[in-house]
C-alpha positions in Angstrom: 12.4 88.7 -35.7 10.9 87.6 -32.3 13.4 87.1 -29.5 13.1 84.1 -27.3 15.1 85.7 -24.6 12.1 86.4 -22.3 11.1 82.7 -22.6 14.7 81.6 -21.8 14.7 83.9 -18.8 11.4 82.4 -17.5 12.7 78.8 -17.9 16.0 79.7 -16.2 14.0 81.3 -13.3 11.8 78.2 -13.0 14.8 76.0 -13.0 16.5 78.0 -10.3 13.3 77.8 -8.2 13.1 74.1 -8.7 16.8 73.7 -7.9 16.4 75.7 -4.6 13.3 73.7 -3.6 15.3 70.4 -4.2 18.3 71.7 -2.2 16.0 72.6 0.7 14.4 69.1 0.6 17.9 67.5 0.6 19.0 69.7 3.5 15.9 68.9 5.4 16.3 65.1 4.8 20.0 65.4 5.8 19.0 67.1 9.1 16.4 64.5 9.9 18.8 61.7 9.2 21.5 63.3 11.4 18.9 63.8 14.2 17.8 60.2 14.0 21.4 59.1 14.1 22.1 61.3 17.2 19.0 59.9 19.0 20.0 56.3 18.1 23.5 56.9 19.4 22.1 58.4 22.7 19.8 55.4 23.1 22.7 53.0 22.5 24.8 54.8 25.0 22.0 54.7 27.6 21.6 50.9 27.0 25.3 50.4 27.3 25.4 52.4 30.5 22.6 50.4 32.1 24.5 47.1 31.2 27.8 48.5 32.6 26.1 49.5 35.8 24.4 46.1 36.2 27.8 44.4 35.5 29.7 46.5 38.0 27.0 45.8 40.6 27.2 42.1 40.0 31.0 42.2 40.3 30.7 44.2 43.6 28.2 41.6 45.0 30.4 38.7 43.9 33.5 40.3 45.6 31.5 41.0 48.8 30.4 37.3 48.8 34.0 36.1 48.3 35.2 38.3 51.2 32.4 37.1 53.5 33.3 33.4 52.6 37.0 34.1 53.4 36.0 35.7 56.7 33.8 32.6 57.5 36.7 30.2 56.7 39.0 32.2 59.0 36.4 31.8 61.7 36.0 35.6 62.1 32.7 36.9 63.2 30.8 38.5 60.4 29.2 40.9 62.9 32.7 42.5 63.3 32.7 43.5 59.6 30.4 45.6 57.5 30.6 45.3 53.7 29.7 48.7 52.1 28.8 49.7 48.7 29.3 53.4 47.7 27.3 55.0 44.9 29.3 57.8 43.4 27.1 60.6 42.0 28.1 61.8 38.5 27.5 65.4 39.6 30.2 65.3 42.2 33.5 66.6 41.0 36.4 64.1 40.6 39.7 64.7 42.3 
């Protein structure tokens, strides 16, 4: 009687190798997908930050114009006042 055990062992080994290769492919695709999602999130945050900064600057300019108009209505000399804008560096510690 001829045993089929070595043949079964070979098939099991091939199956295990194929299974490991598939698991590696899946892990690689999952990593690539996560990396793409991280990059997309970072780009989205950069876009939102640019929008927020532009909006804040527009609000600041509008407020400065309202103050200047109020000073003109009151007859005060604009030369006596200086409207300033302060740019706060993100690297500076907040208190």
